């Protein structure tokens, strides 16, 4: 809709926001009217109309089999649109139109914002299934008429009350019509069933909905007064009532077709199962975070035990054993960093740049010498199954560079660069990581795919097996060594 409005009209951002607010609410009008709605806006030059949005009813057959959004029609071809736009009133005159042997009643509702008419809603009702209306249908149609008049007056939708169409109660979920005093004139079967689950033993018709709802709600005190006002339909509000075995969502819509309130609509639905599932998800999320937290603590405990053992070996003068334990401490530490980050997240995805920085700091802290580390580029967000082995790989490669690239006590730099090539169209991409030092370079007979210490063997195994990527080491012409990691980010990678 944004593109169509900006391409064909001179409406400003405030007008566009008003249209978005309308479109977020107009499923209600479509369902109450049993009709399709199409929003038409006059073009910039005033010679045509462009359709920028469309809504089909959930309560009846559609009168538009095809998508109407983006259609352009010249001014004069649809007189009802012209009359509604020029005169600023709802236009219902005219005989039904025939579309593919289906009679369609067409009405036009001006869309007003403050003192200006921005466009026109064409309300199209399929008359093929018209029959003697029931009391429910008559109440729907009367409520639709009131809402349409409020749109024409600029009184609906309510500013600042935008409601997501995916979470708001719909007409079919439960519908109650109140009079000016808040007394129930009509309650749909679904609405009555919801109140029965709250504990109501009688019919709703004739009851004052506000006090009745407050009596059924388990809470008492100051909440009751606001609940009475909401359920009486005095203002556009939303609330949830949690009974002993159910949760009911309420939404109040005051009806003011002529400026004065003539009654209210109360939409409601039973969200008991939805809230139960949400609570289960919250519990599972908390459990997962707690597991990551405990894993992190256990790994830190293992690292501390290894450090204690290293001090004993150091006292005995076995330098090779001390070095092996220090490497184990770093490997355990890199995994602990990932789990600590995951313990703060709601999903199994982490911002890896923070992890990379902490890994570099850890390796530098545990490695003697005057070598510095730095990171350039961005790793971005990675899933846990990529982040954990990648943190170990990064630890091994950086540690290997700091140990072997420089003379004992020498100065130098190890730089980690990350380049991410996301490709949303293919649901994936690749991550290119280079670790480059300015040290003495590789020996002439060194083959990274067959040679190397335990650390490089771990790197090859993780990169090629776990991450399904490519690993290589190469000499830098000006001196030093470059390690290249080319990793897939596609979610289809083997687990």
CSV table of C-alpha atoms in Angstrom, one decimal:
chain,number,residue,atom,x,y,z
A,1,UNK,CA,0.0,0.0,0.0
A,2,UNK,CA,2.9,2.4,0.8
A,3,UNK,CA,4.2,2.1,-2.7
A,4,UNK,CA,0.9,2.6,-4.4
A,5,UNK,CA,0.0,5.6,-2.3
A,6,UNK,CA,3.4,7.3,-2.9
A,7,UNK,CA,3.4,6.5,-6.6
A,8,UNK,CA,-0.1,7.7,-7.5
A,9,UNK,CA,-1.2,10.2,-4.8
A,10,UNK,CA,0.0,13.3,-2.9
A,11,UNK,CA,-1.1,12.0,0.5
A,12,UNK,CA,1.3,12.9,3.3
A,13,UNK,CA,2.8,10.5,5.9
A,14,UNK,CA,0.0,11.4,8.4
A,15,UNK,CA,-2.6,10.4,5.8
A,16,UNK,CA,-0.8,7.2,5.1
A,17,UNK,CA,-0.7,6.4,8.8
A,18,UNK,CA,-4.4,6.9,9.1
A,19,UNK,CA,-5.0,4.6,6.1
A,20,UNK,CA,-2.8,1.9,7.8
A,21,UNK,CA,-4.9,2.4,11.0
A,22,UNK,CA,-8.1,1.9,9.0
A,23,UNK,CA,-6.8,-1.2,7.2
A,24,UNK,CA,-5.7,-2.7,10.5
A,25,UNK,CA,-9.3,-2.4,11.7
A,26,UNK,CA,-11.5,-3.0,8.7
A,27,UNK,CA,-11.8,-6.7,8.9
A,28,UNK,CA,-14.4,-5.9,11.5
A,29,UNK,CA,-16.5,-3.9,9.0
A,30,UNK,CA,-16.1,-6.6,6.3
A,31,UNK,CA,-17.3,-9.3,8.7
A,32,UNK,CA,-20.2,-7.3,10.1
A,33,UNK,CA,-21.3,-6.3,6.5
A,34,UNK,CA,-20.9,-9.8,5.0
A,35,UNK,CA,-19.1,-7.8,2.2
A,36,UNK,CA,-15.8,-7.2,0.4
A,37,UNK,CA,-14.1,-3.9,1.0
A,38,UNK,CA,-11.8,-2.2,-1.5
A,39,UNK,CA,-10.1,1.1,-0.7
A,40,UNK,CA,-9.9,3.5,-3.6
A,41,UNK,CA,-7.9,6.7,-3.6
A,42,UNK,CA,-8.0,9.5,-6.2
A,43,UNK,CA,-4.8,9.8,-8.2
A,44,UNK,CA,-2.6,12.9,-8.1
A,45,UNK,CA,-4.1,14.4,-11.3
A,46,UNK,CA,-7.7,13.6,-10.1
A,47,UNK,CA,-8.6,11.7,-13.3
A,48,UNK,CA,-8.5,8.2,-11.9
A,49,UNK,CA,-8.8,6.0,-8.8
A,50,UNK,CA,-6.3,3.5,-7.6
A,51,UNK,CA,-7.2,0.5,-5.4
A,52,UNK,CA,-4.6,0.3,-2.6
A,53,UNK,CA,-6.1,-2.4,-0.2
A,54,UNK,CA,-8.7,-5.1,-0.2
A,55,UNK,CA,-10.4,-7.2,2.5
A,56,UNK,CA,-12.7,-10.2,2.1
A,57,UNK,CA,-15.3,-11.2,4.7
A,58,UNK,CA,-15.0,-14.3,7.0
A,59,UNK,CA,-18.8,-14.4,7.4
A,60,UNK,CA,-20.0,-14.7,3.8
A,61,UNK,CA,-19.0,-15.3,0.1
A,62,UNK,CA,-16.7,-13.0,-1.6
A,63,UNK,CA,-17.8,-10.8,-4.5
A,64,UNK,CA,-14.3,-10.4,-5.9
A,65,UNK,CA,-12.6,-13.6,-7.0
A,66,UNK,CA,-9.6,-11.7,-8.2
A,67,UNK,CA,-7.1,-9.4,-6.4
A,68,UNK,CA,-8.2,-5.8,-6.9
A,69,UNK,CA,-5.1,-4.1,-5.4
A,70,UNK,CA,-3.3,-2.0,-7.9
A,71,UNK,CA,-6.2,-1.6,-10.3
A,72,UNK,CA,-6.7,1.9,-11.9
A,73,UNK,CA,-10.2,3.1,-13.1
A,74,UNK,CA,-11.0,6.4,-14.7
A,75,UNK,CA,-13.1,8.9,-12.8
A,76,UNK,CA,-16.7,8.7,-14.1
A,77,UNK,CA,-16.8,5.0,-14.7
A,78,UNK,CA,-18.0,4.3,-11.1
A,79,UNK,CA,-20.5,7.1,-10.2
A,80,UNK,CA,-20.9,5.9,-6.6
A,81,UNK,CA,-17.2,6.5,-6.0
A,82,UNK,CA,-17.4,10.0,-7.5
A,83,UNK,CA,-20.5,10.9,-5.4
A,84,UNK,CA,-19.0,9.6,-2.1
A,85,UNK,CA,-15.7,11.5,-2.7
A,86,UNK,CA,-17.3,14.7,-3.9
A,87,UNK,CA,-20.2,14.9,-1.4
A,88,UNK,CA,-18.5,13.2,1.6
A,89,UNK,CA,-21.4,10.9,2.3
A,90,UNK,CA,-22.3,7.2,2.2
A,91,UNK,CA,-23.8,6.4,-1.2
A,92,UNK,CA,-26.1,3.4,-1.6
A,93,UNK,CA,-28.2,4.4,-4.6
A,94,UNK,CA,-28.2,2.3,-7.7
A,95,UNK,CA,-29.2,-1.2,-8.8
A,96,UNK,CA,-27.0,-4.3,-8.1
A,97,UNK,CA,-24.2,-5.0,-10.5
A,98,UNK,CA,-23.8,-8.4,-12.2
A,99,UNK,CA,-20.4,-10.0,-12.0
A,100,UNK,CA,-20.0,-13.4,-13.6
A,101,UNK,CA,-23.8,-14.1,-13.2
A,102,UNK,CA,-23.6,-13.0,-9.5
A,103,UNK,CA,-25.6,-9.9,-8.3
A,104,UNK,CA,-23.5,-7.6,-6.2
A,105,UNK,CA,-24.8,-4.6,-4.2
A,106,UNK,CA,-22.2,-1.8,-4.3
A,107,UNK,CA,-22.0,1.0,-1.7
A,108,UNK,CA,-19.4,3.7,-1.2
A,109,UNK,CA,-18.1,5.0,2.1
A,110,UNK,CA,-16.0,8.1,2.2
A,111,UNK,CA,-12.8,7.8,4.3
A,112,UNK,CA,-12.4,11.0,6.3
A,113,UNK,CA,-9.5,12.3,8.2
A,114,UNK,CA,-10.3,15.5,10.1
A,115,UNK,CA,-11.9,17.7,7.5
A,116,UNK,CA,-10.6,16.0,4.3
A,117,UNK,CA,-11.9,12.9,2.4
A,118,UNK,CA,-8.8,10.8,1.6
A,119,UNK,CA,-10.6,8.2,-0.5
A,120,UNK,CA,-13.6,5.8,-0.7
A,121,UNK,CA,-14.3,2.3,0.5
A,122,UNK,CA,-16.3,0.3,-2.0
A,123,UNK,CA,-18.4,-2.2,0.0
A,124,UNK,CA,-19.5,-5.0,-2.3
A,125,UNK,CA,-22.1,-7.6,-1.1
A,126,UNK,CA,-22.7,-10.9,-2.9
A,127,UNK,CA,-26.5,-11.2,-3.1
A,128,UNK,CA,-26.6,-14.7,-4.5
A,129,UNK,CA,-27.1,-16.2,-1.0
A,130,UNK,CA,-29.4,-13.6,0.4
A,131,UNK,CA,-32.2,-15.0,2.5
A,132,UNK,CA,-34.4,-13.8,5.4
A,133,UNK,CA,-31.8,-12.5,7.9
A,134,UNK,CA,-31.6,-13.9,11.4
A,135,UNK,CA,-31.4,-11.8,14.5
A,136,UNK,CA,-27.6,-12.2,14.5
A,137,UNK,CA,-27.3,-11.0,10.9
A,138,UNK,CA,-29.6,-8.1,11.5
A,139,UNK,CA,-27.5,-7.1,14.5
A,140,UNK,CA,-24.3,-7.4,12.4
A,141,UNK,CA,-25.7,-5.2,9.7
A,142,UNK,CA,-26.9,-2.5,12.1
A,143,UNK,CA,-23.5,-2.5,13.7
A,144,UNK,CA,-21.8,-2.3,10.3
A,145,UNK,CA,-24.0,0.6,9.3
A,146,UNK,CA,-22.9,2.5,12.5
A,147,UNK,CA,-19.2,1.8,11.9
A,148,UNK,CA,-19.5,2.9,8.2
A,149,UNK,CA,-21.0,6.2,9.3
A,150,UNK,CA,-18.2,6.6,11.8
A,151,UNK,CA,-15.6,6.1,9.0
A,152,UNK,CA,-17.5,8.7,6.9
A,153,UNK,CA,-17.4,11.1,9.8
A,154,UNK,CA,-13.7,10.5,10.6
A,155,UNK,CA,-14.5,9.0,14.0
A,156,UNK,CA,-13.3,5.5,13.2
A,157,UNK,CA,-10.7,4.0,13.5
A,158,UNK,CA,-9.7,5.4,16.9
A,159,UNK,CA,-6.4,7.2,16.9
A,160,UNK,CA,-3.7,5.5,18.9
A,161,UNK,CA,-5.7,2.3,19.2
A,162,UNK,CA,-4.2,0.2,16.3
A,163,UNK,CA,-4.9,-3.4,16.9
A,164,UNK,CA,-3.0,-6.3,15.1
A,165,UNK,CA,-5.4,-8.3,13.0
A,166,UNK,CA,-3.6,-11.5,14.1
A,167,UNK,CA,-4.4,-11.0,17.8
A,168,UNK,CA,-7.6,-9.0,18.0
A,169,UNK,CA,-10.9,-10.8,18.6
A,170,UNK,CA,-13.0,-11.2,15.4
A,171,UNK,CA,-16.7,-11.0,14.9
A,172,UNK,CA,-17.1,-14.8,14.7
A,173,UNK,CA,-15.1,-15.4,18.0
A,174,UNK,CA,-17.8,-13.7,20.1
A,175,UNK,CA,-20.0,-10.7,19.6
A,176,UNK,CA,-22.1,-8.6,22.0
A,177,UNK,CA,-24.2,-5.5,21.2
A,178,UNK,CA,-24.9,-3.1,24.1
A,179,UNK,CA,-27.3,-0.2,24.4
A,180,UNK,CA,-26.3,3.2,25.8
A,181,UNK,CA,-26.6,2.0,29.4
A,182,UNK,CA,-24.4,-1.0,28.8
A,183,UNK,CA,-27.2,-3.5,28.8
A,184,UNK,CA,-26.9,-6.5,26.5
A,185,UNK,CA,-29.2,-6.3,23.5
A,186,UNK,CA,-27.7,-9.3,21.7
A,187,UNK,CA,-25.0,-11.9,22.4
A,188,UNK,CA,-23.8,-14.4,19.8
A,189,UNK,CA,-23.7,-18.1,20.8
A,190,UNK,CA,-19.8,-18.0,21.0
A,191,UNK,CA,-20.0,-15.0,23.3
A,192,UNK,CA,-22.6,-16.7,25.5
A,193,UNK,CA,-20.4,-19.9,25.7
A,194,UNK,CA,-17.4,-17.8,26.8
A,195,UNK,CA,-19.3,-16.2,29.6
A,196,UNK,CA,-20.7,-19.6,30.6
A,197,UNK,CA,-17.0,-20.8,31.0
A,198,UNK,CA,-16.4,-17.8,33.2
A,199,UNK,CA,-19.2,-19.1,35.5
A,200,UNK,CA,-22.4,-17.3,34.2
A,201,UNK,CA,-25.4,-19.6,34.7
A,202,UNK,CA,-28.0,-17.5,32.9
A,203,UNK,CA,-28.5,-15.8,29.5
A,204,UNK,CA,-26.7,-12.5,28.8
A,205,UNK,CA,-29.5,-10.6,27.2
A,206,UNK,CA,-30.9,-8.0,29.5
A,207,UNK,CA,-28.0,-8.0,31.9
A,208,UNK,CA,-25.7,-5.0,32.6
A,209,UNK,CA,-22.5,-6.4,31.1
A,210,UNK,CA,-20.0,-4.3,33.1
A,211,UNK,CA,-21.2,-5.3,36.6
A,212,UNK,CA,-21.8,-8.9,35.4
A,213,UNK,CA,-18.3,-9.2,34.1
A,214,UNK,CA,-16.7,-7.7,37.3
A,215,UNK,CA,-18.7,-10.2,39.4
A,216,UNK,CA,-17.4,-13.1,37.3
A,217,UNK,CA,-13.8,-11.9,37.4
A,218,UNK,CA,-11.7,-13.5,40.2
A,219,UNK,CA,-10.0,-10.2,41.0
A,220,UNK,CA,-11.5,-7.6,43.4
A,221,UNK,CA,-10.7,-4.1,44.3
A,222,UNK,CA,-9.6,-1.2,42.0
A,223,UNK,CA,-9.5,-3.4,39.0
A,224,UNK,CA,-13.2,-3.9,39.1
A,225,UNK,CA,-14.0,-0.3,38.3
A,226,UNK,CA,-11.9,-0.3,35.1
A,227,UNK,CA,-13.3,-3.6,34.1
A,228,UNK,CA,-16.9,-2.4,34.6
A,229,UNK,CA,-16.1,0.6,32.3
A,230,UNK,CA,-14.5,-1.6,29.6
A,231,UNK,CA,-17.3,-4.2,29.6
A,232,UNK,CA,-19.9,-1.4,29.5
A,233,UNK,CA,-18.3,-0.1,26.3
A,234,UNK,CA,-17.7,3.5,27.4
A,235,UNK,CA,-14.3,3.7,25.7
A,236,UNK,CA,-12.2,1.8,23.1
A,237,UNK,CA,-10.2,-0.6,25.3
A,238,UNK,CA,-9.0,-4.1,25.6
A,239,UNK,CA,-8.5,-6.4,28.5
A,240,UNK,CA,-8.3,-10.1,29.5
A,241,UNK,CA,-10.3,-11.8,32.2
A,242,UNK,CA,-8.7,-14.9,33.7
A,243,UNK,CA,-11.2,-17.2,35.4
A,244,UNK,CA,-10.5,-20.4,37.3
A,245,UNK,CA,-10.3,-22.5,34.1
A,246,UNK,CA,-10.4,-20.0,31.2
A,247,UNK,CA,-9.0,-16.7,29.9
A,248,UNK,CA,-11.3,-14.4,27.9
A,249,UNK,CA,-10.1,-11.5,25.8
A,250,UNK,CA,-12.4,-8.5,25.5
A,251,UNK,CA,-12.4,-5.6,23.2
A,252,UNK,CA,-14.9,-2.6,23.5
A,253,UNK,CA,-15.8,-0.4,20.5
A,254,UNK,CA,-18.2,2.5,21.3
A,255,UNK,CA,-20.6,3.3,18.4
A,256,UNK,CA,-21.0,7.0,17.7
A,257,UNK,CA,-22.4,7.2,14.1
A,258,UNK,CA,-23.9,10.7,14.7
A,259,UNK,CA,-21.4,11.9,17.3
A,260,UNK,CA,-23.3,10.6,20.3
A,261,UNK,CA,-22.9,7.1,21.6
A,262,UNK,CA,-25.8,4.9,20.6
A,263,UNK,CA,-24.3,1.7,22.1
A,264,UNK,CA,-21.2,-0.4,21.9
A,265,UNK,CA,-19.8,-3.5,20.4
A,266,UNK,CA,-18.0,-6.0,22.6
A,267,UNK,CA,-15.8,-8.5,20.8
A,268,UNK,CA,-14.4,-11.4,22.8
A,269,UNK,CA,-12.8,-14.7,22.3
A,270,UNK,CA,-11.6,-17.6,24.5
A,271,UNK,CA,-7.8,-17.5,24.6
A,272,UNK,CA,-7.4,-20.2,27.2
A,273,UNK,CA,-5.5,-22.6,25.0
A,274,UNK,CA,-3.3,-19.8,23.5
A,275,UNK,CA,-2.3,-18.5,26.9
A,276,UNK,CA,-1.6,-22.1,28.2
A,277,UNK,CA,0.8,-22.6,25.2
A,278,UNK,CA,2.5,-19.3,25.8
A,279,UNK,CA,3.1,-20.2,29.4
A,280,UNK,CA,4.6,-23.6,28.3
A,281,UNK,CA,6.9,-21.8,25.8
A,282,UNK,CA,8.0,-19.3,28.5
A,283,UNK,CA,8.7,-22.2,30.8
A,284,UNK,CA,10.6,-24.1,28.1
A,285,UNK,CA,12.6,-20.9,27.2
A,286,UNK,CA,13.5,-20.5,30.9
A,287,UNK,CA,14.5,-24.1,31.1
A,288,UNK,CA,16.7,-23.9,28.1
A,289,UNK,CA,18.4,-20.7,29.4
A,290,UNK,CA,19.0,-22.4,32.8
A,291,UNK,CA,20.5,-25.5,31.0
A,292,UNK,CA,23.0,-23.2,29.1
A,293,UNK,CA,23.7,-21.4,32.4
A,294,UNK,CA,24.5,-24.7,34.2
A,295,UNK,CA,26.6,-26.0,31.3
A,296,UNK,CA,28.6,-22.8,31.4
A,297,UNK,CA,29.1,-23.1,35.1
A,298,UNK,CA,30.2,-26.8,34.8
A,299,UNK,CA,32.6,-25.9,32.0
A,300,UNK,CA,34.1,-23.1,34.1
A,301,UNK,CA,34.5,-25.6,37.0
A,302,UNK,CA,36.3,-28.0,34.6
A,303,UNK,CA,38.6,-25.2,33.5
A,304,UNK,CA,39.3,-24.3,37.1
A,305,UNK,CA,40.2,-27.9,37.9
A,306,UNK,CA,42.5,-28.0,34.9
A,307,UNK,CA,44.2,-24.8,36.1
A,308,UNK,CA,44.8,-26.3,39.5
A,309,UNK,CA,46.3,-29.4,37.9
A,310,UNK,CA,48.5,-27.2,35.7
A,311,UNK,CA,49.9,-25.4,38.8
A,312,UNK,CA,50.9,-28.8,40.3
A,313,UNK,CA,52.5,-29.9,37.1
A,314,UNK,CA,54.3,-26.5,36.8
A,315,UNK,CA,55.7,-27.0,40.3
A,316,UNK,CA,57.0,-30.4,39.2
A,317,UNK,CA,58.8,-28.7,36.2
A,318,UNK,CA,56.9,-30.6,33.4
A,319,UNK,CA,56.5,-27.8,30.8
A,320,UNK,CA,54.9,-29.9,28.1
A,321,UNK,CA,52.2,-31.2,30.4
A,322,UNK,CA,51.5,-27.6,31.6
A,323,UNK,CA,51.2,-26.4,28.0
A,324,UNK,CA,48.7,-29.2,27.2
A,325,UNK,CA,46.6,-28.4,30.1
A,326,UNK,CA,46.6,-24.7,29.2
A,327,UNK,CA,45.4,-25.6,25.7
A,328,UNK,CA,42.6,-27.7,27.3
A,329,UNK,CA,41.6,-24.7,29.5
A,330,UNK,CA,41.3,-22.5,26.4
A,331,UNK,CA,39.2,-25.0,24.6
A,332,UNK,CA,36.8,-25.5,27.5
A,333,UNK,CA,36.7,-21.7,28.0
A,334,UNK,CA,35.7,-21.0,24.3
A,335,UNK,CA,32.7,-23.4,24.7
A,336,UNK,CA,31.7,-21.8,28.0
A,337,UNK,CA,31.6,-18.4,26.4
A,338,UNK,CA,29.0,-19.6,23.8
A,339,UNK,CA,26.8,-21.2,26.5
A,340,UNK,CA,27.0,-18.1,28.7
A,341,UNK,CA,25.8,-16.0,25.7
A,342,UNK,CA,23.0,-18.5,24.9
A,343,UNK,CA,21.8,-18.4,28.6
A,344,UNK,CA,20.8,-14.8,28.0
A,345,UNK,CA,18.9,-15.4,24.8
A,346,UNK,CA,15.3,-16.5,24.1
A,347,UNK,CA,16.4,-18.5,21.0
A,348,UNK,CA,19.3,-20.7,20.0
A,349,UNK,CA,21.0,-17.9,18.1
A,350,UNK,CA,23.8,-15.6,19.2
A,351,UNK,CA,25.6,-12.4,18.1
A,352,UNK,CA,29.0,-14.0,17.4
A,353,UNK,CA,31.0,-10.7,17.3
A,354,UNK,CA,30.8,-10.5,21.1
A,355,UNK,CA,31.9,-14.1,21.4
A,356,UNK,CA,34.8,-13.6,19.0
A,357,UNK,CA,36.0,-10.6,20.9
A,358,UNK,CA,35.9,-12.5,24.2
A,359,UNK,CA,37.7,-15.5,22.6
A,360,UNK,CA,40.5,-13.2,21.4
A,361,UNK,CA,40.8,-11.6,24.8
A,362,UNK,CA,40.9,-15.0,26.5
A,363,UNK,CA,43.6,-16.3,24.2
A,364,UNK,CA,45.7,-13.2,24.6
A,365,UNK,CA,45.3,-13.3,28.4
A,366,UNK,CA,46.4,-16.9,28.7
A,367,UNK,CA,49.3,-16.6,26.2
A,368,UNK,CA,52.6,-15.0,27.3
A,369,UNK,CA,54.3,-12.5,25.0
A,370,UNK,CA,53.8,-9.2,23.4
A,371,UNK,CA,51.4,-10.3,20.6
A,372,UNK,CA,48.2,-8.2,20.2
A,373,UNK,CA,44.9,-9.3,18.6
A,374,UNK,CA,42.2,-7.4,16.8
A,375,UNK,CA,39.0,-8.1,14.9
A,376,UNK,CA,37.6,-6.5,11.7
A,377,UNK,CA,34.3,-7.1,9.9
A,378,UNK,CA,31.2,-8.7,11.3
A,379,UNK,CA,30.3,-12.3,12.0
A,380,UNK,CA,26.7,-11.4,12.6
A,381,UNK,CA,24.1,-13.7,14.2
A,382,UNK,CA,24.8,-17.4,14.1
A,383,UNK,CA,22.9,-20.4,15.4
A,384,UNK,CA,24.2,-22.3,18.3
A,385,UNK,CA,25.2,-25.3,16.3
A,386,UNK,CA,27.5,-23.1,14.2
A,387,UNK,CA,28.7,-20.8,17.0
A,388,UNK,CA,30.0,-23.6,19.3
A,389,UNK,CA,32.4,-25.3,16.9
A,390,UNK,CA,33.4,-22.0,15.3
A,391,UNK,CA,34.4,-20.6,18.7
A,392,UNK,CA,36.7,-23.6,19.2
A,393,UNK,CA,38.1,-23.2,15.7
A,394,UNK,CA,38.8,-19.5,16.3
A,395,UNK,CA,40.5,-20.3,19.6
A,396,UNK,CA,42.8,-23.0,18.1
A,397,UNK,CA,43.8,-20.9,15.0
A,398,UNK,CA,44.6,-17.7,17.0
A,399,UNK,CA,46.4,-19.7,19.7
A,400,UNK,CA,48.4,-21.5,17.0
A,401,UNK,CA,49.4,-18.2,15.4
A,402,UNK,CA,50.5,-16.7,18.8
A,403,UNK,CA,52.6,-19.7,19.7
A,404,UNK,CA,54.3,-20.5,16.4
A,405,UNK,CA,54.3,-17.3,14.2
A,406,UNK,CA,56.7,-15.2,16.4
A,407,UNK,CA,60.0,-15.5,18.1
A,408,UNK,CA,59.8,-16.0,21.9
A,409,UNK,CA,59.2,-12.6,23.5
A,410,UNK,CA,58.6,-11.1,20.0
A,411,UNK,CA,56.1,-8.5,19.1
A,412,UNK,CA,53.4,-8.9,16.4
A,413,UNK,CA,49.7,-8.8,15.5
A,414,UNK,CA,47.1,-11.4,14.8
A,415,UNK,CA,44.1,-10.0,12.9
A,416,UNK,CA,40.7,-11.8,12.6
A,417,UNK,CA,38.6,-10.6,9.7
A,418,UNK,CA,35.0,-11.7,9.0
A,419,UNK,CA,33.0,-11.2,5.8
A,420,UNK,CA,29.4,-12.4,5.7
A,421,UNK,CA,27.7,-12.9,2.4
A,422,UNK,CA,24.0,-13.4,3.2
A,423,UNK,CA,21.7,-14.5,0.3
A,424,UNK,CA,18.1,-14.4,1.6
A,425,UNK,CA,16.7,-15.5,-1.7
A,426,UNK,CA,18.5,-18.8,-1.2
A,427,UNK,CA,17.9,-18.9,2.5
A,428,UNK,CA,21.6,-18.9,3.3
A,429,UNK,CA,25.0,-17.5,2.4
A,430,UNK,CA,28.6,-18.0,3.4
A,431,UNK,CA,30.9,-16.7,6.1
A,432,UNK,CA,34.5,-16.0,5.2
A,433,UNK,CA,36.9,-15.8,8.1
A,434,UNK,CA,40.6,-15.0,7.8
A,435,UNK,CA,43.2,-15.1,10.6
A,436,UNK,CA,46.4,-13.4,9.5
A,437,UNK,CA,49.6,-12.7,11.5
A,438,UNK,CA,52.7,-10.8,10.6
A,439,UNK,CA,55.1,-13.4,11.9
A,440,UNK,CA,57.8,-15.5,10.3
A,441,UNK,CA,55.5,-17.5,8.0
A,442,UNK,CA,55.1,-21.2,7.4
A,443,UNK,CA,58.0,-23.7,7.0
A,444,UNK,CA,58.8,-24.5,3.3
A,445,UNK,CA,57.7,-28.2,3.7
A,446,UNK,CA,54.5,-27.4,5.7
A,447,UNK,CA,51.2,-29.0,4.4
A,448,UNK,CA,48.2,-27.7,6.4
A,449,UNK,CA,46.1,-30.7,5.4
A,450,UNK,CA,48.4,-33.4,6.7
A,451,UNK,CA,50.8,-31.6,9.0
A,452,UNK,CA,50.2,-29.8,12.2
A,453,UNK,CA,49.7,-30.3,15.9
A,454,UNK,CA,46.6,-31.4,17.8
A,455,UNK,CA,45.1,-27.9,17.5
A,456,UNK,CA,45.2,-28.0,13.7
A,457,UNK,CA,43.8,-31.5,13.6
A,458,UNK,CA,40.9,-30.2,15.7
A,459,UNK,CA,40.4,-27.3,13.3
A,460,UNK,CA,40.3,-29.5,10.3
A,461,UNK,CA,37.9,-31.9,11.9
A,462,UNK,CA,35.5,-29.2,13.0
A,463,UNK,CA,35.6,-27.1,9.8
A,464,UNK,CA,35.4,-29.9,7.3
A,465,UNK,CA,33.2,-32.3,9.3
A,466,UNK,CA,31.0,-30.3,11.7
A,467,UNK,CA,30.7,-27.0,9.8
A,468,UNK,CA,31.0,-28.5,6.3
A,469,UNK,CA,33.3,-25.7,5.3
A,470,UNK,CA,36.8,-25.3,3.8
A,471,UNK,CA,40.0,-24.7,5.7
A,472,UNK,CA,43.4,-23.6,4.3
A,473,UNK,CA,46.6,-22.0,5.4
A,474,UNK,CA,48.8,-20.0,3.1
A,475,UNK,CA,52.0,-17.8,3.2
A,476,UNK,CA,51.6,-14.1,3.0
A,477,UNK,CA,54.0,-12.6,0.4
A,478,UNK,CA,55.2,-9.8,2.8
A,479,UNK,CA,55.7,-12.2,5.7
A,480,UNK,CA,53.3,-14.0,7.9
A,481,UNK,CA,50.6,-16.6,7.6
A,482,UNK,CA,46.9,-16.4,6.6
A,483,UNK,CA,44.3,-19.0,7.7
A,484,UNK,CA,41.2,-19.1,5.6
A,485,UNK,CA,37.8,-20.5,6.8
A,486,UNK,CA,35.0,-20.6,4.2
A,487,UNK,CA,31.8,-21.7,6.0
A,488,UNK,CA,28.2,-22.2,4.7
A,489,UNK,CA,25.4,-20.5,6.7
A,490,UNK,CA,22.5,-22.3,4.9
A,491,UNK,CA,20.0,-23.8,7.4
A,492,UNK,CA,20.0,-26.9,5.3
A,493,UNK,CA,23.5,-27.9,6.5
A,494,UNK,CA,23.7,-31.3,8.1
A,495,UNK,CA,23.4,-31.4,11.8
